[in-house]
GROMACS .gro file of N, CA, C and O in nm:
model
  540
    1MET      N    1   9.314  -1.644  -3.617
    1MET     CA    2   9.251  -1.547  -3.699
    1MET      C    3   9.066  -1.555  -3.658
    1MET      O    4   9.036  -1.627  -3.633
    2GLU      N    5   9.010  -1.453  -3.687
    2GLU     CA    6   8.871  -1.449  -3.663
    2GLU      C    7   8.787  -1.409  -3.730
    2GLU      O    8   8.833  -1.354  -3.822
    3PHE      N    9   8.658  -1.517  -3.754
    3PHE     CA   10   8.544  -1.445  -3.841
    3PHE      C   11   8.432  -1.400  -3.753
    3PHE      O   12   8.419  -1.543  -3.677
    4THR      N   13   8.319  -1.387  -3.867
    4THR     CA   14   8.166  -1.384  -3.832
    4THR      C   15   8.078  -1.403  -3.948
    4THR      O   16   8.190  -1.414  -4.053
    5ILE      N   17   8.031  -1.508  -3.858
    5ILE     CA   18   7.912  -1.569  -4.010
    5ILE      C   19   7.757  -1.540  -3.984
    5ILE      O   20   7.768  -1.590  -3.889
    6ASN      N   21   7.762  -1.467  -4.089
    6ASN     CA   22   7.625  -1.421  -4.118
    6ASN      C   23   7.487  -1.492  -4.165
    6ASN      O   24   7.423  -1.544  -4.141
    7THR      N   25   7.531  -1.582  -4.286
    7THR     CA   26   7.492  -1.630  -4.391
    7THR      C   27   7.525  -1.771  -4.379
    7THR      O   28   7.710  -1.772  -4.410
    8ILE      N   29   7.466  -1.860  -4.429
    8ILE     CA   30   7.546  -1.997  -4.451
    8ILE      C   31   7.731  -1.965  -4.583
    8ILE      O   32   7.777  -2.023  -4.563
    9GLU      N   33   7.616  -1.874  -4.718
    9GLU     CA   34   7.748  -1.828  -4.814
    9GLU      C   35   7.868  -1.786  -4.686
    9GLU      O   36   8.008  -1.816  -4.815
   10ASP      N   37   7.894  -1.771  -4.602
   10ASP     CA   38   8.004  -1.715  -4.565
   10ASP      C   39   8.078  -1.828  -4.530
   10ASP      O   40   8.215  -1.776  -4.464
   11TRP      N   41   8.008  -1.936  -4.495
   11TRP     CA   42   8.123  -2.022  -4.447
   11TRP      C   43   8.242  -2.074  -4.545
   11TRP      O   44   8.350  -2.116  -4.522
   12GLN      N   45   8.201  -2.049  -4.668
   12GLN     CA   46   8.292  -2.044  -4.809
   12GLN      C   47   8.419  -1.994  -4.799
   12GLN      O   48   8.545  -1.975  -4.788
   13LYS      N   49   8.355  -1.824  -4.776
   13LYS     CA   50   8.511  -1.774  -4.747
   13LYS      C   51   8.614  -1.781  -4.652
   13LYS      O   52   8.720  -1.812  -4.638
   14ILE      N   53   8.543  -1.861  -4.506
   14ILE     CA   54   8.633  -1.902  -4.407
   14ILE      C   55   8.712  -1.994  -4.484
   14ILE      O   56   8.810  -2.015  -4.445
   15VAL      N   57   8.629  -2.116  -4.513
   15VAL     CA   58   8.747  -2.261  -4.615
   15VAL      C   59   8.815  -2.160  -4.672
   15VAL      O   60   8.952  -2.211  -4.688
   16ASP      N   61   8.836  -2.071  -4.776
   16ASP     CA   62   8.906  -2.035  -4.871
   16ASP      C   63   9.012  -1.980  -4.787
   16ASP      O   64   9.124  -1.957  -4.851
   17THR      N   65   9.025  -1.919  -4.654
   17THR     CA   66   9.100  -1.905  -4.563
   17THR      C   67   9.168  -2.019  -4.526
   17THR      O   68   9.316  -1.945  -4.530
   18ILE      N   69   9.116  -2.086  -4.462
   18ILE     CA   70   9.183  -2.174  -4.409
   18ILE      C   71   9.249  -2.287  -4.465
   18ILE      O   72   9.360  -2.326  -4.416
   19ILE      N   73   9.194  -2.299  -4.588
   19ILE     CA   74   9.233  -2.406  -4.658
   19ILE      C   75   9.374  -2.403  -4.673
   19ILE      O   76   9.496  -2.493  -4.653
   20PRO      N   77   9.447  -2.261  -4.716
   20PRO     CA   78   9.624  -2.252  -4.759
   20PRO      C   79   9.747  -2.230  -4.632
   20PRO      O   80   9.803  -2.298  -4.621
   21GLN      N   81   9.587  -2.244  -4.471
   21GLN     CA   82   9.715  -2.289  -4.381
   21GLN      C   83   9.699  -2.375  -4.309
   21GLN      O   84   9.781  -2.386  -4.238
   22LEU      N   85   9.615  -2.486  -4.372
   22LEU     CA   86   9.660  -2.626  -4.293
   22LEU      C   87   9.828  -2.616  -4.321
   22LEU      O   88   9.771  -2.705  -4.449
   23GLN      N   89   9.811  -2.704  -4.205
   23GLN     CA   90   9.978  -2.747  -4.213
   23GLN      C   91   9.971  -2.864  -4.151
   23GLN      O   92  10.112  -2.939  -4.162
   24HIS      N   93   9.890  -2.922  -4.052
   24HIS     CA   94   9.862  -3.010  -3.968
   24HIS      C   95   9.795  -3.132  -4.013
   24HIS      O   96   9.667  -3.093  -4.059
   25ASN      N   97   9.779  -3.246  -3.973
   25ASN     CA   98   9.643  -3.359  -4.013
   25ASN      C   99   9.584  -3.330  -3.886
   25ASN      O  100   9.468  -3.421  -3.926
   26ILE      N  101   9.587  -3.279  -3.822
   26ILE     CA  102   9.436  -3.285  -3.691
   26ILE      C  103   9.446  -3.183  -3.649
   26ILE      O  104   9.429  -3.077  -3.695
   27PHE      N  105   9.277  -3.130  -3.714
   27PHE     CA  106   9.145  -3.031  -3.653
   27PHE      C  107   9.095  -3.015  -3.524
   27PHE      O  108   9.004  -3.125  -3.587
   28LEU      N  109   9.092  -2.939  -3.468
   28LEU     CA  110   8.976  -3.019  -3.331
   28LEU      C  111   8.877  -2.843  -3.407
   28LEU      O  112   8.985  -2.739  -3.449
   29LEU      N  113   8.773  -2.949  -3.390
   29LEU     CA  114   8.649  -2.843  -3.387
   29LEU      C  115   8.545  -2.837  -3.247
   29LEU      O  116   8.522  -2.963  -3.221
   30LYS      N  117   8.571  -2.709  -3.204
   30LYS     CA  118   8.475  -2.687  -3.086
   30LYS      C  119   8.360  -2.631  -3.114
   30LYS      O  120   8.376  -2.496  -3.194
   31GLY      N  121   8.273  -2.613  -3.089
   31GLY     CA  122   8.160  -2.557  -3.048
   31GLY      C  123   8.052  -2.614  -2.983
   31GLY      O  124   7.988  -2.782  -3.010
   32ASN      N  125   7.896  -2.538  -2.942
   32ASN     CA  126   7.794  -2.611  -2.850
   32ASN      C  127   7.703  -2.678  -3.023
   32ASN      O  128   7.751  -2.715  -3.098
   33LEU      N  129   7.618  -2.735  -2.954
   33LEU     CA  130   7.514  -2.838  -3.032
   33LEU      C  131   7.447  -2.734  -3.130
   33LEU      O  132   7.398  -2.650  -3.088
   34GLY      N  133   7.497  -2.737  -3.269
   34GLY     CA  134   7.400  -2.655  -3.327
   34GLY      C  135   7.458  -2.506  -3.377
   34GLY      O  136   7.433  -2.447  -3.484
   35ALA      N  137   7.629  -2.538  -3.357
   35ALA     CA  138   7.681  -2.482  -3.346
   35ALA      C  139   7.748  -2.400  -3.520
   35ALA      O  140   7.738  -2.316  -3.594
   36GLY      N  141   7.741  -2.515  -3.616
   36GLY     CA  142   7.758  -2.533  -3.745
   36GLY      C  143   7.935  -2.590  -3.774
   36GLY      O  144   7.953  -2.625  -3.865
   37LYS      N  145   7.958  -2.695  -3.704
   37LYS     CA  146   8.090  -2.775  -3.709
   37LYS      C  147   8.057  -2.833  -3.814
   37LYS      O  148   8.115  -2.881  -3.903
   38THR      N  149   7.988  -2.986  -3.856
   38THR     CA  150   7.948  -3.078  -3.926
   38THR      C  151   7.887  -2.925  -4.085
   38THR      O  152   8.015  -2.979  -4.201
   39THR      N  153   7.812  -2.815  -4.077
   39THR     CA  154   7.858  -2.737  -4.216
   39THR      C  155   7.958  -2.697  -4.239
   39THR      O  156   7.994  -2.719  -4.354
   40PHE      N  157   8.040  -2.597  -4.131
   40PHE     CA  158   8.211  -2.590  -4.213
   40PHE      C  159   8.244  -2.730  -4.237
   40PHE      O  160   8.345  -2.706  -4.336
   41THR      N  161   8.221  -2.852  -4.223
   41THR     CA  162   8.296  -3.005  -4.248
   41THR      C  163   8.297  -3.017  -4.359
   41THR      O  164   8.404  -3.045  -4.472
   42GLN      N  165   8.144  -2.996  -4.430
   42GLN     CA  166   8.092  -3.001  -4.552
   42GLN      C  167   8.179  -2.899  -4.654
   42GLN      O  168   8.175  -2.943  -4.739
   43PHE      N  169   8.172  -2.799  -4.609
   43PHE     CA  170   8.206  -2.658  -4.692
   43PHE      C  171   8.371  -2.714  -4.696
   43PHE      O  172   8.435  -2.762  -4.878
   44LEU      N  173   8.475  -2.756  -4.637
   44LEU     CA  174   8.580  -2.796  -4.652
   44LEU      C  175   8.605  -2.904  -4.691
   44LEU      O  176   8.730  -2.901  -4.793
   45LEU      N  177   8.577  -3.008  -4.704
   45LEU     CA  178   8.579  -3.156  -4.734
   45LEU      C  179   8.556  -3.108  -4.914
   45LEU      O  180   8.587  -3.188  -5.005
   46LYS      N  181   8.432  -3.047  -4.951
   46LYS     CA  182   8.363  -3.003  -5.099
   46LYS      C  183   8.514  -2.944  -5.126
   46LYS      O  184   8.526  -2.976  -5.249
   47ASN      N  185   8.574  -2.817  -5.100
   47ASN     CA  186   8.727  -2.763  -5.134
   47ASN      C  187   8.811  -2.848  -5.137
   47ASN      O  188   8.884  -2.750  -5.171
   48LEU      N  189   8.825  -2.923  -5.021
   48LEU     CA  190   8.932  -3.014  -5.091
   48LEU      C  191   8.894  -3.115  -5.168
   48LEU      O  192   9.008  -3.229  -5.214
   49GLY      N  193   8.809  -3.150  -5.329
   49GLY     CA  194   8.751  -3.216  -5.402
   49GLY      C  195   8.689  -3.340  -5.331
   49GLY      O  196   8.728  -3.433  -5.461
   50SER      N  197   8.579  -3.372  -5.239
   50SER     CA  198   8.553  -3.431  -5.188
   50SER      C  199   8.448  -3.452  -5.284
   50SER      O  200   8.357  -3.362  -5.243
   51THR      N  201   8.361  -3.541  -5.319
   51THR     CA  202   8.278  -3.562  -5.376
   51THR      C  203   8.143  -3.665  -5.281
   51THR      O  204   8.034  -3.719  -5.335
   52ASP      N  205   8.256  -3.731  -5.183
   52ASP     CA  206   8.163  -3.799  -5.054
   52ASP      C  207   8.011  -3.723  -4.978
   52ASP      O  208   8.042  -3.609  -5.010
   53GLU      N  209   7.896  -3.781  -4.982
   53GLU     CA  210   7.813  -3.660  -4.860
   53GLU      C  211   7.884  -3.695  -4.689
   53GLU      O  212   7.898  -3.806  -4.701
   54VAL      N  213   7.860  -3.609  -4.674
   54VAL     CA  214   7.929  -3.541  -4.553
   54VAL      C  215   7.828  -3.515  -4.454
   54VAL      O  216   7.689  -3.386  -4.434
   55ASN      N  217   7.817  -3.601  -4.378
   55ASN     CA  218   7.735  -3.603  -4.224
   55ASN      C  219   7.818  -3.626  -4.105
   55ASN      O  220   7.909  -3.625  -4.096
   56SER      N  221   7.726  -3.628  -4.002
   56SER     CA  222   7.742  -3.540  -3.874
   56SER      C  223   7.771  -3.701  -3.832
   56SER      O  224   7.747  -3.827  -3.831
   57PRO      N  225   7.894  -3.740  -3.773
   57PRO     CA  226   7.973  -3.842  -3.667
   57PRO      C  227   7.858  -3.897  -3.543
   57PRO      O  228   7.931  -4.006  -3.485
   58THR      N  229   7.778  -3.837  -3.529
   58THR     CA  230   7.730  -3.850  -3.422
   58THR      C  231   7.684  -3.966  -3.361
   58THR      O  232   7.731  -4.042  -3.240
   59TYR      N  233   7.690  -4.058  -3.410
   59TYR     CA  234   7.579  -4.205  -3.395
   59TYR      C  235   7.728  -4.316  -3.428
   59TYR      O  236   7.788  -4.410  -3.396
   60SER      N  237   7.801  -4.270  -3.568
   60SER     CA  238   7.899  -4.330  -3.626
   60SER      C  239   8.012  -4.338  -3.537
   60SER      O  240   8.139  -4.419  -3.581
   61ILE      N  241   8.065  -4.201  -3.470
   61ILE     CA  242   8.179  -4.188  -3.417
   61ILE      C  243   8.269  -4.150  -3.519
   61ILE      O  244   8.348  -4.004  -3.506
   62VAL      N  245   8.312  -4.188  -3.584
   62VAL     CA  246   8.423  -4.208  -3.701
   62VAL      C  247   8.296  -4.187  -3.878
   62VAL      O  248   8.253  -4.343  -3.892
   63ASN      N  249   8.334  -4.065  -3.994
   63ASN     CA  250   8.305  -4.105  -4.070
   63ASN      C  251   8.415  -4.057  -4.149
   63ASN      O  252   8.518  -4.013  -4.107
   64GLU      N  253   8.448  -4.154  -4.292
   64GLU     CA  254   8.573  -4.158  -4.331
   64GLU      C  255   8.516  -4.063  -4.508
   64GLU      O  256   8.451  -4.103  -4.544
   65TYR      N  257   8.553  -4.030  -4.530
   65TYR     CA  258   8.590  -3.936  -4.697
   65TYR      C  259   8.721  -3.967  -4.786
   65TYR      O  260   8.814  -3.959  -4.716
   66ASN      N  261   8.673  -3.976  -4.907
   66ASN     CA  262   8.788  -3.968  -4.990
   66ASN      C  263   8.827  -3.814  -5.079
   66ASN      O  264   8.750  -3.706  -5.091
   67THR      N  265   8.930  -3.785  -5.044
   67THR     CA  266   8.941  -3.694  -5.106
   67THR      C  267   9.076  -3.666  -5.214
   67THR      O  268   9.166  -3.733  -5.182
   68PRO      N  269   9.122  -3.594  -5.294
   68PRO     CA  270   9.295  -3.580  -5.365
   68PRO      C  271   9.348  -3.605  -5.283
   68PRO      O  272   9.496  -3.670  -5.392
   69LYS      N  273   9.350  -3.567  -5.158
   69LYS     CA  274   9.496  -3.545  -5.111
   69LYS      C  275   9.539  -3.640  -5.006
   69LYS      O  276   9.603  -3.700  -4.989
   70GLY      N  277   9.358  -3.738  -5.018
   70GLY     CA  278   9.369  -3.838  -4.896
   70GLY      C  279   9.328  -3.803  -4.854
   70GLY      O  280   9.199  -3.809  -4.875
   71LYS      N  281   9.282  -3.962  -4.702
   71LYS     CA  282   9.112  -3.956  -4.664
   71LYS      C  283   9.119  -3.889  -4.590
   71LYS      O  284   9.260  -3.790  -4.485
   72VAL      N  285   9.020  -3.842  -4.497
   72VAL     CA  286   8.985  -3.783  -4.470
   72VAL      C  287   8.914  -3.836  -4.336
   72VAL      O  288   8.809  -3.856  -4.323
   73TYR      N  289   8.950  -3.791  -4.181
   73TYR     CA  290   8.831  -3.912  -4.132
   73TYR      C  291   8.778  -3.784  -4.013
   73TYR      O  292   8.838  -3.659  -3.989
   74HIS      N  293   8.622  -3.757  -4.035
   74HIS     CA  294   8.538  -3.678  -3.942
   74HIS      C  295   8.496  -3.701  -3.829
   74HIS      O  296   8.452  -3.865  -3.833
   75PHE      N  297   8.534  -3.743  -3.670
   75PHE     CA  298   8.524  -3.816  -3.547
   75PHE      C  299   8.422  -3.670  -3.492
   75PHE      O  300   8.444  -3.555  -3.473
   76ASP      N  301   8.354  -3.801  -3.437
   76ASP     CA  302   8.271  -3.680  -3.301
   76ASP      C  303   8.304  -3.783  -3.192
   76ASP      O  304   8.237  -3.876  -3.185
   77LEU      N  305   8.346  -3.689  -3.100
   77LEU     CA  306   8.357  -3.782  -2.969
   77LEU      C  307   8.268  -3.744  -2.837
   77LEU      O  308   8.329  -3.747  -2.755
   78TYR      N  309   8.173  -3.711  -2.868
   78TYR     CA  310   8.132  -3.634  -2.795
   78TYR      C  311   8.044  -3.739  -2.654
   78TYR      O  312   8.016  -3.686  -2.582
   79ARG      N  313   8.007  -3.836  -2.720
   79ARG     CA  314   7.928  -3.998  -2.613
   79ARG      C  315   8.094  -4.063  -2.588
   79ARG      O  316   8.031  -4.134  -2.483
   80LEU      N  317   8.151  -4.001  -2.660
   80LEU     CA  318   8.286  -4.092  -2.536
   80LEU      C  319   8.274  -4.056  -2.413
   80LEU      O  320   8.302  -3.908  -2.417
   81LYS      N  321   8.317  -4.109  -2.295
   81LYS     CA  322   8.293  -4.093  -2.152
   81LYS      C  323   8.461  -4.115  -2.115
   81LYS      O  324   8.479  -4.008  -2.029
   82ASN      N  325   8.537  -4.150  -2.167
   82ASN     CA  326   8.625  -4.170  -2.104
   82ASN      C  327   8.805  -4.210  -2.213
   82ASN      O  328   8.756  -4.182  -2.322
   83ILE      N  329   8.920  -4.167  -2.181
   83ILE     CA  330   9.019  -4.160  -2.273
   83ILE      C  331   9.025  -4.332  -2.343
   83ILE      O  332   9.026  -4.303  -2.473
   84GLU      N  333   8.989  -4.390  -2.276
   84GLU     CA  334   9.007  -4.558  -2.313
   84GLU      C  335   8.935  -4.563  -2.425
   84GLU      O  336   8.922  -4.654  -2.536
   85GLU      N  337   8.813  -4.521  -2.418
   85GLU     CA  338   8.676  -4.530  -2.535
   85GLU      C  339   8.731  -4.434  -2.676
   85GLU      O  340   8.713  -4.531  -2.780
   86VAL      N  341   8.823  -4.375  -2.659
   86VAL     CA  342   8.883  -4.263  -2.765
   86VAL      C  343   8.980  -4.379  -2.824
   86VAL      O  344   8.966  -4.418  -2.966
   87TYR      N  345   9.033  -4.452  -2.776
   87TYR     CA  346   9.190  -4.569  -2.810
   87TYR      C  347   9.112  -4.668  -2.862
   87TYR      O  348   9.161  -4.730  -2.920
   88ASP      N  349   9.019  -4.747  -2.775
   88ASP     CA  350   8.928  -4.869  -2.841
   88ASP      C  351   8.910  -4.797  -2.977
   88ASP      O  352   8.891  -4.926  -3.027
   89ILE      N  353   8.875  -4.670  -2.992
   89ILE     CA  354   8.831  -4.666  -3.144
   89ILE      C  355   8.902  -4.630  -3.256
   89ILE      O  356   8.937  -4.655  -3.386
   90GLY      N  357   9.031  -4.674  -3.185
   90GLY     CA  358   9.179  -4.703  -3.300
   90GLY      C  359   9.186  -4.562  -3.294
   90GLY      O  360   9.289  -4.517  -3.477
   91ILE      N  361   9.217  -4.435  -3.248
   91ILE     CA  362   9.217  -4.334  -3.287
   91ILE      C  363   9.357  -4.299  -3.359
   91ILE      O  364   9.394  -4.208  -3.440
   92GLU      N  365   9.440  -4.359  -3.284
   92GLU     CA  366   9.605  -4.350  -3.354
   92GLU      C  367   9.581  -4.409  -3.454
   92GLU      O  368   9.686  -4.321  -3.538
   93GLU      N  369   9.574  -4.472  -3.476
   93GLU     CA  370   9.593  -4.532  -3.688
   93GLU      C  371   9.502  -4.425  -3.747
   93GLU      O  372   9.576  -4.443  -3.810
   94TYR      N  373   9.429  -4.380  -3.719
   94TYR     CA  374   9.396  -4.303  -3.810
   94TYR      C  375   9.461  -4.178  -3.818
   94TYR      O  376   9.452  -4.088  -3.915
   95LEU      N  377   9.492  -4.136  -3.744
   95LEU     CA  378   9.598  -4.033  -3.709
   95LEU      C  379   9.738  -4.040  -3.794
   95LEU      O  380   9.753  -3.953  -3.876
   96ASP      N  381   9.729  -4.185  -3.814
   96ASP     CA  382   9.886  -4.201  -3.839
   96ASP      C  383   9.862  -4.242  -3.979
   96ASP      O  384   9.982  -4.224  -4.086
   97ASN      N  385   9.746  -4.215  -4.084
   97ASN     CA  386   9.722  -4.295  -4.153
   97ASN      C  387   9.616  -4.153  -4.283
   97ASN      O  388   9.554  -4.196  -4.381
   98ALA      N  389   9.617  -4.065  -4.237
   98ALA     CA  390   9.483  -3.958  -4.293
   98ALA      C  391   9.564  -3.850  -4.337
   98ALA      O  392   9.677  -3.743  -4.292
   99PHE      N  393   9.483  -3.792  -4.449
   99PHE     CA  394   9.527  -3.673  -4.462
   99PHE      C  395   9.508  -3.521  -4.375
   99PHE      O  396   9.584  -3.432  -4.325
  100LEU      N  397   9.363  -3.593  -4.293
  100LEU     CA  398   9.322  -3.470  -4.282
  100LEU      C  399   9.191  -3.545  -4.119
  100LEU      O  400   9.181  -3.592  -4.164
  101CYS      N  401   9.253  -3.524  -4.000
  101CYS     CA  402   9.184  -3.612  -3.902
  101CYS      C  403   9.097  -3.451  -3.826
  101CYS      O  404   9.105  -3.394  -3.752
  102ILE      N  405   8.919  -3.431  -3.807
  102ILE     CA  406   8.842  -3.349  -3.866
  102ILE      C  407   8.825  -3.420  -3.675
  102ILE      O  408   8.739  -3.507  -3.696
  103ILE      N  409   8.806  -3.338  -3.538
  103ILE     CA  410   8.770  -3.450  -3.426
  103ILE      C  411   8.683  -3.328  -3.421
  103ILE      O  412   8.724  -3.208  -3.301
  104GLU      N  413   8.550  -3.319  -3.397
  104GLU     CA  414   8.440  -3.262  -3.288
  104GLU      C  415   8.463  -3.316  -3.128
  104GLU      O  416   8.498  -3.433  -3.073
  105TRP      N  417   8.401  -3.244  -3.091
  105TRP     CA  418   8.411  -3.253  -2.958
  105TRP      C  419   8.503  -3.326  -2.872
  105TRP      O  420   8.524  -3.460  -2.814
  106PRO      N  421   8.649  -3.249  -2.976
  106PRO     CA  422   8.764  -3.320  -2.896
  106PRO      C  423   8.818  -3.328  -2.724
  106PRO      O  424   8.912  -3.400  -2.727
  107GLU      N  425   8.780  -3.282  -2.660
  107GLU     CA  426   8.778  -3.278  -2.515
  107GLU      C  427   8.873  -3.374  -2.451
  107GLU      O  428   8.958  -3.366  -2.370
  108VAL      N  429   8.739  -3.491  -2.458
  108VAL     CA  430   8.848  -3.601  -2.408
  108VAL      C  431   8.952  -3.649  -2.457
  108VAL      O  432   8.978  -3.717  -2.321
  109TYR      N  433   9.031  -3.624  -2.546
  109TYR     CA  434   9.122  -3.629  -2.594
  109TYR      C  435   9.251  -3.551  -2.611
  109TYR      O  436   9.338  -3.557  -2.638
  110GLU      N  437   9.155  -3.437  -2.537
  110GLU     CA  438   9.291  -3.287  -2.609
  110GLU      C  439   9.425  -3.312  -2.522
  110GLU      O  440   9.529  -3.290  -2.596
  111ASP      N  441   9.409  -3.340  -2.376
  111ASP     CA  442   9.577  -3.394  -2.309
  111ASP      C  443   9.665  -3.504  -2.380
  111ASP      O  444   9.757  -3.429  -2.328
  112GLU      N  445   9.553  -3.620  -2.442
  112GLU     CA  446   9.695  -3.719  -2.510
  112GLU      C  447   9.785  -3.631  -2.656
  112GLU      O  448   9.810  -3.683  -2.708
  113LEU      N  449   9.730  -3.508  -2.693
  113LEU     CA  450   9.786  -3.442  -2.784
  113LEU      C  451   9.898  -3.368  -2.780
  113LEU      O  452   9.967  -3.294  -2.840
  114TYR      N  453   9.960  -3.353  -2.648
  114TYR     CA  454  10.087  -3.261  -2.547
  114TYR      C  455  10.147  -3.298  -2.695
  114TYR      O  456  10.220  -3.389  -2.689
  115GLY      N  457  10.219  -3.159  -2.735
  115GLY     CA  458  10.316  -3.189  -2.807
  115GLY      C  459  10.322  -3.177  -2.959
  115GLY      O  460  10.426  -3.192  -3.024
  116LEU      N  461  10.225  -3.267  -2.930
  116LEU     CA  462  10.183  -3.289  -3.133
  116LEU      C  463  10.153  -3.141  -3.179
  116LEU      O  464  10.055  -3.043  -3.149
  117LYS      N  465  10.126  -3.100  -3.292
  117LYS     CA  466  10.075  -3.060  -3.323
  117LYS      C  467   9.951  -3.030  -3.427
  117LYS      O  468   9.930  -3.128  -3.518
  118TYR      N  469   9.840  -2.940  -3.383
  118TYR     CA  470   9.661  -2.947  -3.481
  118TYR      C  471   9.667  -2.789  -3.479
  118TYR      O  472   9.707  -2.685  -3.423
  119HIS      N  473   9.570  -2.803  -3.556
  119HIS     CA  474   9.468  -2.671  -3.534
  119HIS      C  475   9.365  -2.675  -3.496
  119HIS      O  476   9.299  -2.788  -3.429
  120GLU      N  477   9.318  -2.575  -3.476
  120GLU     CA  478   9.213  -2.573  -3.350
  120GLU      C  479   9.114  -2.463  -3.423
  120GLU      O  480   9.133  -2.333  -3.452
  121MET      N  481   8.973  -2.465  -3.430
  121MET     CA  482   8.846  -2.424  -3.452
  121MET      C  483   8.772  -2.422  -3.371
  121MET      O  484   8.705  -2.489  -3.347
  122SER      N  485   8.708  -2.262  -3.287
  122SER     CA  486   8.623  -2.307  -3.217
  122SER      C  487   8.452  -2.173  -3.230
  122SER      O  488   8.502  -2.085  -3.345
  123ILE      N  489   8.372  -2.222  -3.253
  123ILE     CA  490   8.254  -2.213  -3.323
  123ILE      C  491   8.181  -2.150  -3.191
  123ILE      O  492   8.086  -2.269  -3.124
  124VAL      N  493   8.142  -2.024  -3.176
  124VAL     CA  494   8.018  -1.950  -3.112
  124VAL      C  495   7.879  -1.923  -3.157
  124VAL      O  496   7.914  -1.851  -3.270
  125ASN      N  497   7.782  -2.009  -3.147
  125ASN     CA  498   7.673  -1.932  -3.176
  125ASN      C  499   7.595  -1.817  -3.087
  125ASN      O  500   7.585  -1.871  -2.992
  126THR      N  501   7.597  -1.713  -3.145
  126THR     CA  502   7.544  -1.565  -3.076
  126THR      C  503   7.421  -1.608  -3.051
  126THR      O  504   7.348  -1.520  -3.019
  127GLY      N  505   7.367  -1.714  -3.105
  127GLY     CA  506   7.189  -1.621  -3.204
  127GLY      C  507   7.209  -1.542  -3.295
  127GLY      O  508   7.073  -1.596  -3.358
  128GLU      N  509   7.256  -1.449  -3.315
  128GLU     CA  510   7.272  -1.361  -3.381
  128GLU      C  511   7.334  -1.405  -3.554
  128GLU      O  512   7.314  -1.399  -3.656
  129ASN      N  513   7.467  -1.478  -3.503
  129ASN     CA  514   7.560  -1.505  -3.569
  129ASN      C  515   7.616  -1.556  -3.537
  129ASN      O  516   7.588  -1.663  -3.427
  130ARG      N  517   7.752  -1.634  -3.608
  130ARG     CA  518   7.876  -1.679  -3.517
  130ARG      C  519   8.018  -1.685  -3.535
  130ARG      O  520   8.026  -1.578  -3.594
  131GLU      N  521   8.053  -1.662  -3.414
  131GLU     CA  522   8.181  -1.634  -3.389
  131GLU      C  523   8.295  -1.735  -3.410
  131GLU      O  524   8.305  -1.804  -3.320
  132ILE      N  525   8.377  -1.734  -3.456
  132ILE     CA  526   8.506  -1.864  -3.473
  132ILE      C  527   8.606  -1.800  -3.499
  132ILE      O  528   8.683  -1.653  -3.522
  133SER      N  529   8.679  -1.837  -3.440
  133SER     CA  530   8.854  -1.838  -3.413
  133SER      C  531   8.913  -1.965  -3.427
  133SER      O  532   8.853  -2.014  -3.445
  134PHE      N  533   9.010  -1.921  -3.505
  134PHE     CA  534   9.078  -2.022  -3.616
  134PHE      C  535   9.215  -2.042  -3.577
  134PHE      O  536   9.317  -1.900  -3.577
  135ASP      N  537   9.296  -2.153  -3.491
  135ASP     CA  538   9.464  -2.130  -3.527
  135ASP      C  539   9.511  -2.223  -3.584
  135ASP      O  540   9.490  -2.344  -3.576
   0.00000   0.00000   0.00000
C-alpha cells in the first residue's frame, strides 16, 4: 500500500487503513531522522487503545506500552552497532511476549528475521510531504 502525508492529521487515515491489516506481531518502521516514525507510533498506539504517553525510544532503546490487546514494545535500534547488542537487550523475549513490537531502524536486526512474518513501513520525507509504503 502507498500513501502520501501532507498534514499531521493524515496519519489518522493511514492508521485507520493499517490496523485492520495487522496480522503479525513484528512491525519494522523505516525512515530517516524526522520522517515521522514516532508520530506514526503515537497515532497507532492511541488507536489501539493505549492511554500511555508515547515517546521516541532513542535513549532507552525500548519503550513499553499497554493496550487492551496486550503489550506493545517500541524499539529504536539506531544506536546499536551489531547483532550481539540487539540480543543483549533481550529482543527475542520481547518478540515472544508482545501483542506488537514496533522496531525503528531495524537494519541491524533484519537478517535475523529471515523466515518470520512481519509488516514493514517505510517513510520518506520529501520536504513537501511524506511518502509511505506499507507491506
